[in-house]
Short mmCIF file of N, CA and C in Angstrom, two decimals:
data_model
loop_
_atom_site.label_atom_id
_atom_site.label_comp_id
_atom_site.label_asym_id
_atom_site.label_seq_id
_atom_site.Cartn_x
_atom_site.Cartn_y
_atom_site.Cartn_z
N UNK A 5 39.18 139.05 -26.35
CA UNK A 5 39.93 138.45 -27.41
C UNK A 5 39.03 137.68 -28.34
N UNK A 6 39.28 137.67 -29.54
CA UNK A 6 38.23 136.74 -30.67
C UNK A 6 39.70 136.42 -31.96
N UNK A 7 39.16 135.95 -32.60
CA UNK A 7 39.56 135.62 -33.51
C UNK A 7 38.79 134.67 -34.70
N UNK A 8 38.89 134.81 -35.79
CA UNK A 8 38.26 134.20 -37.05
C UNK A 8 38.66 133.53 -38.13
N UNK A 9 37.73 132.70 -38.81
CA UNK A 9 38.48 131.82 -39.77
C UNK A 9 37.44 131.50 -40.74
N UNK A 10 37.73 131.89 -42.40
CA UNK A 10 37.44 131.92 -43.46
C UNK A 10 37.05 129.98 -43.97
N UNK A 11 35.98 129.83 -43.52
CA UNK A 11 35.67 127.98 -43.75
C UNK A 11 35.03 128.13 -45.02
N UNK A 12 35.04 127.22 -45.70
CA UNK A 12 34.74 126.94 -47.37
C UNK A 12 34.33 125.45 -47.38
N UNK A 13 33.15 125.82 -47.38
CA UNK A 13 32.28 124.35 -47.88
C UNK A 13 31.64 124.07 -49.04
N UNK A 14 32.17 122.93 -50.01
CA UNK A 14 31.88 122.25 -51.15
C UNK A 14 31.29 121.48 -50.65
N UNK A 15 29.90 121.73 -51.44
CA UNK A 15 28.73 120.49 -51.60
C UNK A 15 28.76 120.11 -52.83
N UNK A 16 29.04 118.74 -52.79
CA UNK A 16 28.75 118.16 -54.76
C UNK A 16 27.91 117.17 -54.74
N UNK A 17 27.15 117.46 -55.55
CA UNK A 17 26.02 117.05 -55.88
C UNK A 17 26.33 115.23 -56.11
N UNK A 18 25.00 114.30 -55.65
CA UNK A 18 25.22 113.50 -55.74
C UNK A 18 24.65 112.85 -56.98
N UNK A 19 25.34 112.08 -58.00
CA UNK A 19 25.00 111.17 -58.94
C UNK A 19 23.62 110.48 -58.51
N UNK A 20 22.74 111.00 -58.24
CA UNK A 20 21.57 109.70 -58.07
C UNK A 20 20.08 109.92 -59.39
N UNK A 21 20.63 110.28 -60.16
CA UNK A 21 19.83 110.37 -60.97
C UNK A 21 20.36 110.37 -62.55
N UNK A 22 19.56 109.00 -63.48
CA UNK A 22 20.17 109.06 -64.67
C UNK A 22 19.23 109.61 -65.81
N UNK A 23 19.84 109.82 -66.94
CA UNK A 23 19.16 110.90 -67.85
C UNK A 23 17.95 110.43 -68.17
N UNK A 24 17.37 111.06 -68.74
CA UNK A 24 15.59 110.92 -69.46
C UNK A 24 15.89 111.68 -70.59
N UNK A 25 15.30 110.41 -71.46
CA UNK A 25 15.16 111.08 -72.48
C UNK A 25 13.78 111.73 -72.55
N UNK A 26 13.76 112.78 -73.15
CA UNK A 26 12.58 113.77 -73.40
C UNK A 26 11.53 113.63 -74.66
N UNK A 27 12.47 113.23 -75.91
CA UNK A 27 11.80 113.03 -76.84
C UNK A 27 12.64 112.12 -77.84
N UNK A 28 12.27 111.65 -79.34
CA UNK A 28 12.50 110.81 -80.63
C UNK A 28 12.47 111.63 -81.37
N UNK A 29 12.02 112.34 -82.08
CA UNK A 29 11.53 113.29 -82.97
C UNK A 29 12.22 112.55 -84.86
N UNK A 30 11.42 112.15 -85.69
CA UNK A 30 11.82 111.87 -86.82
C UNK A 30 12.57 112.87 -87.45
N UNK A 31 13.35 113.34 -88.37
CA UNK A 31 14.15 114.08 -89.28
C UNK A 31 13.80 114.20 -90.42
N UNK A 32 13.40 112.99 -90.94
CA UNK A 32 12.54 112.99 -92.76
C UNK A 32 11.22 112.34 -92.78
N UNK A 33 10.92 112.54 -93.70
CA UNK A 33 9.23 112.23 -94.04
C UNK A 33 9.52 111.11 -94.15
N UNK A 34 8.25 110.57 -93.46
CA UNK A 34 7.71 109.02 -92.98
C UNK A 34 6.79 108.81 -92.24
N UNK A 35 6.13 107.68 -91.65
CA UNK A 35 4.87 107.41 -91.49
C UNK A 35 5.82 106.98 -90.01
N UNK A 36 5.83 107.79 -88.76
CA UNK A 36 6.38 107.82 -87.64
C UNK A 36 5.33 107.46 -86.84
N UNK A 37 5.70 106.17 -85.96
CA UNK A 37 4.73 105.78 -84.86
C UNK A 37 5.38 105.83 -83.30
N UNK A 38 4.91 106.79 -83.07
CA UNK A 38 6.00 107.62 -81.59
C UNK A 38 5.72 106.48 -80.38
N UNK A 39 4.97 105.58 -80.70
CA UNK A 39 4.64 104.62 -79.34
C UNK A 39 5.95 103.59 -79.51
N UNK A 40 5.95 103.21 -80.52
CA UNK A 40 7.77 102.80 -80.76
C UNK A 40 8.89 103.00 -81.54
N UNK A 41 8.92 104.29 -80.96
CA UNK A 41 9.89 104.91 -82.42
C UNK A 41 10.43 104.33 -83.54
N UNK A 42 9.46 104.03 -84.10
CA UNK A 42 9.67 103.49 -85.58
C UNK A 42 9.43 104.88 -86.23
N UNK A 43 10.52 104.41 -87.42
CA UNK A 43 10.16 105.59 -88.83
C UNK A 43 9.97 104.60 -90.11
N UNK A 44 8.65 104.61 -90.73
CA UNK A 44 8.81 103.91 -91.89
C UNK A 44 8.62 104.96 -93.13
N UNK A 45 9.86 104.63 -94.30
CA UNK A 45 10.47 105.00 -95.35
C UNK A 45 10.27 104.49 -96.50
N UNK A 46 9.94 105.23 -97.83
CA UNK A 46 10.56 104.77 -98.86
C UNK A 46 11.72 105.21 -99.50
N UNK A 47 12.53 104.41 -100.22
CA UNK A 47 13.74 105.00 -100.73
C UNK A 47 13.68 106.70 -101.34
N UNK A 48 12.94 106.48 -101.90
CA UNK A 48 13.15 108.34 -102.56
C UNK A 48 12.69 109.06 -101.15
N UNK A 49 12.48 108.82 -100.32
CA UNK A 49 12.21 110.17 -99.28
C UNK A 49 12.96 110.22 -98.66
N UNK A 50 14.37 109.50 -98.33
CA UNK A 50 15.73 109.28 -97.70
C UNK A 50 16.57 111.00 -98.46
N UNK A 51 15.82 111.58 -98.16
CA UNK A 51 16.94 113.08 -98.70
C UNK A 51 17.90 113.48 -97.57
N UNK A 52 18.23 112.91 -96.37
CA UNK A 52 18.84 113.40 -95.78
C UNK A 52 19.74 111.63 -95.03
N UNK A 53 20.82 112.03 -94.48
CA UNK A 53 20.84 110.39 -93.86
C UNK A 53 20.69 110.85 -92.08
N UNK A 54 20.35 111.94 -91.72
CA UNK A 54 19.92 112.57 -90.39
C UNK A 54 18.04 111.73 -89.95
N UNK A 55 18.31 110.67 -89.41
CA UNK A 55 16.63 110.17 -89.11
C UNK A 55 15.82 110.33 -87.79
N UNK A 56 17.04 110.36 -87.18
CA UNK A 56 15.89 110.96 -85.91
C UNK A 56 16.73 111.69 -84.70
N UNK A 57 16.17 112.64 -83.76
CA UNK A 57 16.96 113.34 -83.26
C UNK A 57 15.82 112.48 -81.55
N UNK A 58 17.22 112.53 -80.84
CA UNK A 58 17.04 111.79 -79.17
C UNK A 58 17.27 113.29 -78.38
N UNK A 59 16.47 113.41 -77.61
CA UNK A 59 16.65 114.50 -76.79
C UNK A 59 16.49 114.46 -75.29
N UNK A 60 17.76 114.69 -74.69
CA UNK A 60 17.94 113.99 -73.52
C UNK A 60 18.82 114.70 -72.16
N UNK A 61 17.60 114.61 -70.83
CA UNK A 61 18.39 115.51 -70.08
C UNK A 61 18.91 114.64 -68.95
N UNK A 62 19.44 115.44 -67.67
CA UNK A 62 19.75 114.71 -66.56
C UNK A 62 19.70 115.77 -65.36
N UNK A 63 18.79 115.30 -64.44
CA UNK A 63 18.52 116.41 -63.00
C UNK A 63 19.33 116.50 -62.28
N UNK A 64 21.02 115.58 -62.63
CA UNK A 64 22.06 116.30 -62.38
C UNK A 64 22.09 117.28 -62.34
N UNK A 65 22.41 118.53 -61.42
CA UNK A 65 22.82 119.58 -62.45
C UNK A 65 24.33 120.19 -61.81
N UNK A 66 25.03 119.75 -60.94
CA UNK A 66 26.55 119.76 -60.72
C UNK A 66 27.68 119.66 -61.32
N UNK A 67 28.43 120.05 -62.52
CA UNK A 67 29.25 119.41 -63.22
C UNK A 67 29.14 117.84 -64.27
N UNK A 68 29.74 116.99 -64.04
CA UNK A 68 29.86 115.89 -64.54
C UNK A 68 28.35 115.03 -64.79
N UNK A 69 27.99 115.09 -63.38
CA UNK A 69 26.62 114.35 -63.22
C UNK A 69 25.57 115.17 -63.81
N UNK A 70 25.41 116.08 -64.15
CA UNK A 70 24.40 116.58 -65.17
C UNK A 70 24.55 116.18 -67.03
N UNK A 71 25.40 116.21 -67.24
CA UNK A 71 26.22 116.29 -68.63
C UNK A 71 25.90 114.74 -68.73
N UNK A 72 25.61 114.52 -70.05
CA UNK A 72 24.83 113.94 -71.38
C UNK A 72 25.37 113.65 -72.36
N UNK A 73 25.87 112.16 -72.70
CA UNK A 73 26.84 111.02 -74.10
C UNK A 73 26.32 110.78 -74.60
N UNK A 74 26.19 110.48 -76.03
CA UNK A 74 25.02 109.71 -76.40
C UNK A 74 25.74 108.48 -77.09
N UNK A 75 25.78 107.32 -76.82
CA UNK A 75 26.33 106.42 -78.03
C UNK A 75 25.14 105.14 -78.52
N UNK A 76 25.75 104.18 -79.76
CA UNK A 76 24.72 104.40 -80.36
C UNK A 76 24.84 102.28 -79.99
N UNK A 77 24.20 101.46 -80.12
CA UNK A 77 24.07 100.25 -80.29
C UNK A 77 24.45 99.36 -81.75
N UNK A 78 24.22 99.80 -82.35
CA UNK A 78 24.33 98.99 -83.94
C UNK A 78 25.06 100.21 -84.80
N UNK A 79 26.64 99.34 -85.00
CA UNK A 79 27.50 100.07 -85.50
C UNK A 79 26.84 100.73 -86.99
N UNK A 80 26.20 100.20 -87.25
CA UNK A 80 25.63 100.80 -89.21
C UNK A 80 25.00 101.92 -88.74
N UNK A 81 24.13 102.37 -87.87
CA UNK A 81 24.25 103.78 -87.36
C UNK A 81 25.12 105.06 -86.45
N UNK A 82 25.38 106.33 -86.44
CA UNK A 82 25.86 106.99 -85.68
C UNK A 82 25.19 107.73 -84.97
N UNK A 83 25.45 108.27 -83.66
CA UNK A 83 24.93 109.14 -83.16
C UNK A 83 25.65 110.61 -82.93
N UNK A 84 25.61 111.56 -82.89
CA UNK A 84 26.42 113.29 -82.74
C UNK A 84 26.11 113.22 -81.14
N UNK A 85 27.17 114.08 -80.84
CA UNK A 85 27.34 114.32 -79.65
C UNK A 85 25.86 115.05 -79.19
N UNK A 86 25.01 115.59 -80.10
CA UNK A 86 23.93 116.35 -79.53
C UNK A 86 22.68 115.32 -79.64
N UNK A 87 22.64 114.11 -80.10
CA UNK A 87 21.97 113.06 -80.04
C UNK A 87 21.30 112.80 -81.47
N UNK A 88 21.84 113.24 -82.85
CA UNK A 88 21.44 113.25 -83.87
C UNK A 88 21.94 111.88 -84.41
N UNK A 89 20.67 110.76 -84.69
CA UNK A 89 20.96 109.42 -85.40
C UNK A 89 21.38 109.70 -87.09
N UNK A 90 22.22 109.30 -87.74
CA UNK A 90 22.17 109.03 -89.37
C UNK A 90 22.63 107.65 -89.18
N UNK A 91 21.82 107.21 -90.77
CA UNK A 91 22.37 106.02 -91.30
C UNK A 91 23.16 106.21 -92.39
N UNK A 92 23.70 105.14 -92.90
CA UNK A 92 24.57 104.98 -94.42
C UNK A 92 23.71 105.08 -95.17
N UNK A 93 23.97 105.51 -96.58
CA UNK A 93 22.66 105.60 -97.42
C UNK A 93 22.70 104.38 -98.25
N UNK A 94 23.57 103.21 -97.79
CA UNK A 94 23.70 101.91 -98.12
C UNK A 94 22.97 101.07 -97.86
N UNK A 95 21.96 101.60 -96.51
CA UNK A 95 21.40 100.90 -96.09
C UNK A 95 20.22 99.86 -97.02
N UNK A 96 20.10 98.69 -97.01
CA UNK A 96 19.14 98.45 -97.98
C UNK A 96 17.70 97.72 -97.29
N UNK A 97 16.20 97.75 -98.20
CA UNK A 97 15.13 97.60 -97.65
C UNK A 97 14.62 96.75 -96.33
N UNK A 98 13.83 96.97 -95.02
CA UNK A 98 13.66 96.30 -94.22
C UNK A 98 13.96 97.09 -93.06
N UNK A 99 13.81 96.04 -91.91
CA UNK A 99 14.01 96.71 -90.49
C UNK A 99 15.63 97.03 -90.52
N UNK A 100 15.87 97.91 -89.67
CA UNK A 100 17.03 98.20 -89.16
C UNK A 100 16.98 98.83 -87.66
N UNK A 101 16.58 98.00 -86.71
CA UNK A 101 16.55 98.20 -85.17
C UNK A 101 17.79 98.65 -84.64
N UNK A 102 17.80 99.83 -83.33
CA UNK A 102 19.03 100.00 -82.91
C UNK A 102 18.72 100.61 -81.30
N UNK A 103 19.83 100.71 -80.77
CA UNK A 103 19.14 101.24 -79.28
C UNK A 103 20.26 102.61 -78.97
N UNK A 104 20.39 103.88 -78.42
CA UNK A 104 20.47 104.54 -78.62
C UNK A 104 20.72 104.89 -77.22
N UNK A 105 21.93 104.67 -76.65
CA UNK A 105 22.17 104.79 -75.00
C UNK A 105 22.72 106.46 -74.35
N UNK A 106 22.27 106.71 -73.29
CA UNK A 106 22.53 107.57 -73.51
C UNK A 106 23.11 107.75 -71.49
N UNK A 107 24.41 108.20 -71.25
CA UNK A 107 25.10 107.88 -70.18
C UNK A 107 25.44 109.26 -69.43
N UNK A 108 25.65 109.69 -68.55
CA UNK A 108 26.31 110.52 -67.64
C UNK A 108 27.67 110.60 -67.09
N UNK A 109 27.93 111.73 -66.81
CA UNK A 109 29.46 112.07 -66.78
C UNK A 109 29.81 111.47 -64.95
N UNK A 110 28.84 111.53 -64.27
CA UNK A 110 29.10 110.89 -62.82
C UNK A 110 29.68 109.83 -62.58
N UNK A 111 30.08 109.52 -61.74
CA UNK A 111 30.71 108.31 -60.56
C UNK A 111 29.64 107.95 -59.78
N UNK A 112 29.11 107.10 -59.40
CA UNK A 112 28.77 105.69 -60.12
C UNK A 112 28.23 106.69 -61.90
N UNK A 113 28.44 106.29 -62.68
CA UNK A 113 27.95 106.87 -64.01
C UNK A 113 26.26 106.13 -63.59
N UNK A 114 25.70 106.70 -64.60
CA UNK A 114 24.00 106.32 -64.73
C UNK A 114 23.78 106.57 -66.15
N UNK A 115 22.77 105.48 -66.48
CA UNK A 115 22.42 105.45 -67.88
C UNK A 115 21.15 105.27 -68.13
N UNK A 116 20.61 105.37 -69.55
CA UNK A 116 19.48 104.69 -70.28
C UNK A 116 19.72 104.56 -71.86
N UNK A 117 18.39 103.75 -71.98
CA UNK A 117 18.16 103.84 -73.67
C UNK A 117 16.87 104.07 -73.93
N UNK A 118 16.98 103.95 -75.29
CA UNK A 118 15.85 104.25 -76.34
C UNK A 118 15.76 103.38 -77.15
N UNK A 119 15.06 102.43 -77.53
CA UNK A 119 14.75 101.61 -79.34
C UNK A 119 14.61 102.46 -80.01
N UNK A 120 15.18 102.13 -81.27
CA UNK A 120 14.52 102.88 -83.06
C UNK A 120 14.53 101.88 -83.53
N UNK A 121 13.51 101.76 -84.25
CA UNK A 121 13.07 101.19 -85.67
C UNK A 121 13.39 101.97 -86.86
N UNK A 122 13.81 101.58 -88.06
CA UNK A 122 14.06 102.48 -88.91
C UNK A 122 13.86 101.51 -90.50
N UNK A 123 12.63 101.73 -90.38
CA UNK A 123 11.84 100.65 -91.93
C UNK A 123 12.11 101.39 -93.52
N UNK A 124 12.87 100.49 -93.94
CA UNK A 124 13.21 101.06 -95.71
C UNK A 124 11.99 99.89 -96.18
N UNK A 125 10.99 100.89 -96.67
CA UNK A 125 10.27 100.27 -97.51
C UNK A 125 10.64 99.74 -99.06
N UNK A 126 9.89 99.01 -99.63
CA UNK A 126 10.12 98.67 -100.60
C UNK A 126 9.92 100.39 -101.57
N UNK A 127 10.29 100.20 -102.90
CA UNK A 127 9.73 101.40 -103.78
C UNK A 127 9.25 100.51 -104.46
N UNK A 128 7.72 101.47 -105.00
CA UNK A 128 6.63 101.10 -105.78
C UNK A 128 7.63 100.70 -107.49
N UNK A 129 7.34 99.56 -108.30
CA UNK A 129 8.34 99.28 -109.38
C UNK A 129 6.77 99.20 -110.48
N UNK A 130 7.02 100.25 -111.38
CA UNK A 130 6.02 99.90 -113.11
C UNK A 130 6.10 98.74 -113.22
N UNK A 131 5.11 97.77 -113.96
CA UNK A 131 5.08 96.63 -114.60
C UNK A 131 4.78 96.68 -115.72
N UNK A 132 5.55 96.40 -116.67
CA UNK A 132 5.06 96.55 -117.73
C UNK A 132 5.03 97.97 -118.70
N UNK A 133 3.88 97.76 -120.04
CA UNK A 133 3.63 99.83 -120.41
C UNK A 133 3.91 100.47 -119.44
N UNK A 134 4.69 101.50 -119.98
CA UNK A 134 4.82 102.94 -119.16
C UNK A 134 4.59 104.10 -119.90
N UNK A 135 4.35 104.22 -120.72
CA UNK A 135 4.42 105.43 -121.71
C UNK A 135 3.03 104.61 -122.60
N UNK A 136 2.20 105.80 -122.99
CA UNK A 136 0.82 105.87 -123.63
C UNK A 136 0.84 106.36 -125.16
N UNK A 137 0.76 106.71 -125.97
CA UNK A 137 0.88 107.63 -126.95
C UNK A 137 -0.69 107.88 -127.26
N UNK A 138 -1.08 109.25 -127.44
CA UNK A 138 -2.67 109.64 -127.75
C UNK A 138 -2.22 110.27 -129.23
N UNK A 139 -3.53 110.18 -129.75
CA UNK A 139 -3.45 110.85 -130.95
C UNK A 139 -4.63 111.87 -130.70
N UNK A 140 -4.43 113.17 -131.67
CA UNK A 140 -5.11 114.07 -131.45
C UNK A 140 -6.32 114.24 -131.72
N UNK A 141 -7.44 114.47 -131.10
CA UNK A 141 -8.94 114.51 -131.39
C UNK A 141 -9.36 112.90 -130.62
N UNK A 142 -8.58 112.26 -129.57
CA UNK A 142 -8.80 111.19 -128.85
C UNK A 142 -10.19 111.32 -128.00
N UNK A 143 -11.51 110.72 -128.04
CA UNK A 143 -12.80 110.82 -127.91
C UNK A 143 -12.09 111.16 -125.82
N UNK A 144 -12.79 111.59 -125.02
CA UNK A 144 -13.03 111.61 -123.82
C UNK A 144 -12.92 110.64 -123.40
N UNK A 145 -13.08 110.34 -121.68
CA UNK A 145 -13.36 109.25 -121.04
C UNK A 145 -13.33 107.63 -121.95
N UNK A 146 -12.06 107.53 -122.50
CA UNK A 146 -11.93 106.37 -123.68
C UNK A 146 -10.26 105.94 -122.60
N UNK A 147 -10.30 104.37 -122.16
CA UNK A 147 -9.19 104.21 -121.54
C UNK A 147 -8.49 103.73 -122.55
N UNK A 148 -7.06 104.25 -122.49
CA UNK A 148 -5.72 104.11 -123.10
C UNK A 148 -4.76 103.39 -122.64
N UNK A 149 -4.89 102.61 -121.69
CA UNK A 149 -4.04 101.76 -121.01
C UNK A 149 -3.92 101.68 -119.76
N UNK A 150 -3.16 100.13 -119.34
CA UNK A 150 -3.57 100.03 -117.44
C UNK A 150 -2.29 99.84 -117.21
N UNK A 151 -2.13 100.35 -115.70
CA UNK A 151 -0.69 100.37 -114.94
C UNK A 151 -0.41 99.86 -113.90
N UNK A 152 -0.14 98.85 -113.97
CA UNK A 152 0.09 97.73 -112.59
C UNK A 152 2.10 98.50 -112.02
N UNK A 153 1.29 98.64 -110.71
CA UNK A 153 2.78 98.40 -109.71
C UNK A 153 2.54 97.55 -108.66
N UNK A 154 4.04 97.20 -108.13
CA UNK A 154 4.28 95.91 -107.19
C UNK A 154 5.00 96.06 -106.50
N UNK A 155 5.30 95.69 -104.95
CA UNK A 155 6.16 95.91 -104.07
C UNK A 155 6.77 94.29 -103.71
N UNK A 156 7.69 94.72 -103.00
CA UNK A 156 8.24 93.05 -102.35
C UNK A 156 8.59 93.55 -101.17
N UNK A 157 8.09 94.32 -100.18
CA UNK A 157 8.54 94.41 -98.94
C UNK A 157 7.21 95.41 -98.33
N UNK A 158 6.40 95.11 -98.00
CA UNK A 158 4.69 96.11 -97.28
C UNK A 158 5.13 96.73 -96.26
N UNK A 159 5.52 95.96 -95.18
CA UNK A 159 5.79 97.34 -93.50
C UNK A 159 4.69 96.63 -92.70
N UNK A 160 4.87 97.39 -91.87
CA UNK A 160 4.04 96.69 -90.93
C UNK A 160 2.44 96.43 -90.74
N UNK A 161 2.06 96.87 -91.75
CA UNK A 161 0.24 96.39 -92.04
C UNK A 161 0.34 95.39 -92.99
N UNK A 162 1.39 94.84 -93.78
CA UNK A 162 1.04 93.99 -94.57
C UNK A 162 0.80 94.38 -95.64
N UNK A 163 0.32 95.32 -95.99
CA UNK A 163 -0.54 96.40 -97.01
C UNK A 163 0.82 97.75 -97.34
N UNK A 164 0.89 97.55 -98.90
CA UNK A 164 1.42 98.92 -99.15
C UNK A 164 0.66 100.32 -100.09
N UNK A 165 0.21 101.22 -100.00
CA UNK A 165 -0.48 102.16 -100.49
C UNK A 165 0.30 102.81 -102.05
N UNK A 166 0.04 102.34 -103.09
CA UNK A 166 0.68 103.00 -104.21
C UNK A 166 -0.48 103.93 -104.71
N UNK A 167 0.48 105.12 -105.17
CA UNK A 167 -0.11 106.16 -105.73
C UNK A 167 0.24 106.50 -106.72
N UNK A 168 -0.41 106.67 -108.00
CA UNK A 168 -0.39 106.96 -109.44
C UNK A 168 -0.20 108.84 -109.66
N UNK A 169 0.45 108.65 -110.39
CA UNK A 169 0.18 110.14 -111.04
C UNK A 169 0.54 110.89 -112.53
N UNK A 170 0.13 111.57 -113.12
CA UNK A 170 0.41 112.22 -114.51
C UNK A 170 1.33 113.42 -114.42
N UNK A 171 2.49 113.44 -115.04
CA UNK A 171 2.72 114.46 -114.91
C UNK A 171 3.26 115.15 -116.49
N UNK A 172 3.68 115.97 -116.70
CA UNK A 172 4.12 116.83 -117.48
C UNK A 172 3.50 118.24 -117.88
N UNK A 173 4.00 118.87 -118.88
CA UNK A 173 3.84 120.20 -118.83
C UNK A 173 2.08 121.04 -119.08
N UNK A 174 1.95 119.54 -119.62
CA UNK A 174 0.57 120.24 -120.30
C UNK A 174 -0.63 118.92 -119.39
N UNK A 175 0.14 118.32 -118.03
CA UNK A 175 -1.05 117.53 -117.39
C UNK A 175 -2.26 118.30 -117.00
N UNK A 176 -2.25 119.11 -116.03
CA UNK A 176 -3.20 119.47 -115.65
C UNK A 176 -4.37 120.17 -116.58
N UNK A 177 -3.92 120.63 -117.87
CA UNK A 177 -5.05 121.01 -118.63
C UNK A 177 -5.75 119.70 -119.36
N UNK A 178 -5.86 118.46 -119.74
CA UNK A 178 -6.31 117.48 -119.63
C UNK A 178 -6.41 116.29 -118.55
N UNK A 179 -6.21 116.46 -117.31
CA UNK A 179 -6.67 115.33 -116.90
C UNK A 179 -6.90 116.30 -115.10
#
């Protein structure tokens, strides 16, 4: 005589491990220092309000306890469910620090974060002349005028780098 019986064993994985983030990665041009995710900005290079993307796993890998929230610390930013930071494009010049948490679907839940820095530089402002007028048959190497710009907000060296330039249709064949 024998007889048999169909046993079914569920193993679920245990919550003991909370996410890692993997990476920061900036979104727009800026002078990005990955040792503390800072992004420093000037206003015209803000073409997008997408600034930095968080990328983040968990060695969960059972249901709930694998799976990945992201929410964000400082309401003036958002985060997307896939870990994409934007700001308001209201934002105005200076630091704007935020922390960037990022939680699991488990019982006990498990978490972490991330800092961002997110520096609106000042924009470089003309002082003064802006426009030159030459007259034709103007001798060479003869200066025509000087161009002071000024900031009110540097970043974190203290120091801001302005760069001059000529432009229009017919620059490059004189200068």
């Amino acid at each position: 005589r024998s007889s048999y019986m169909i046993l079914t064993i569920y193993i679920h994985d245990l919550n003991d491990n909370r996410p890692t983030i993997n990476s920061v990665t900036p979104l727009i041009v800026g002078q990005f220092v990955a040792a503390s995710n800072t992004l420093y900005v000037t206003r015209p290079t803000i073409s997008s309000l997408d600034v930095f993307a968080v990328n983040a796993t968990d060695e969960d890998s059972f249901g709930e306890n694998g799976n990945v929230f992201f929410s964000i610390g400082l309401s003036v930013y958002e985060v997307s469910a896939s870990g994409v930071v934007s700001i308001p494009s209201t934002l105005s010049q200076g630091p704007h620090p935020t922390q960037v948490f990022v939680r699991d679907g488990g019982i006990p839940q498990q978490s972490t974060a991330v800092s961002l820095d997110f520096f609106i530089l000042d924009t470089p402002t003309l002082i003064g002349q802006t426009t030159i007028n030459v007259t034709e048959n103007t001798e060479s190497d003869v200066i025509l005028g000087n161009f002071t710009a000024g900031v009110t907000y540097f970043g974190p060296t203290g120091s801001a780098t302005i760069r001059y330039s000529i432009s229009g249709s017919d620059a490059a064949t004189f200068f």
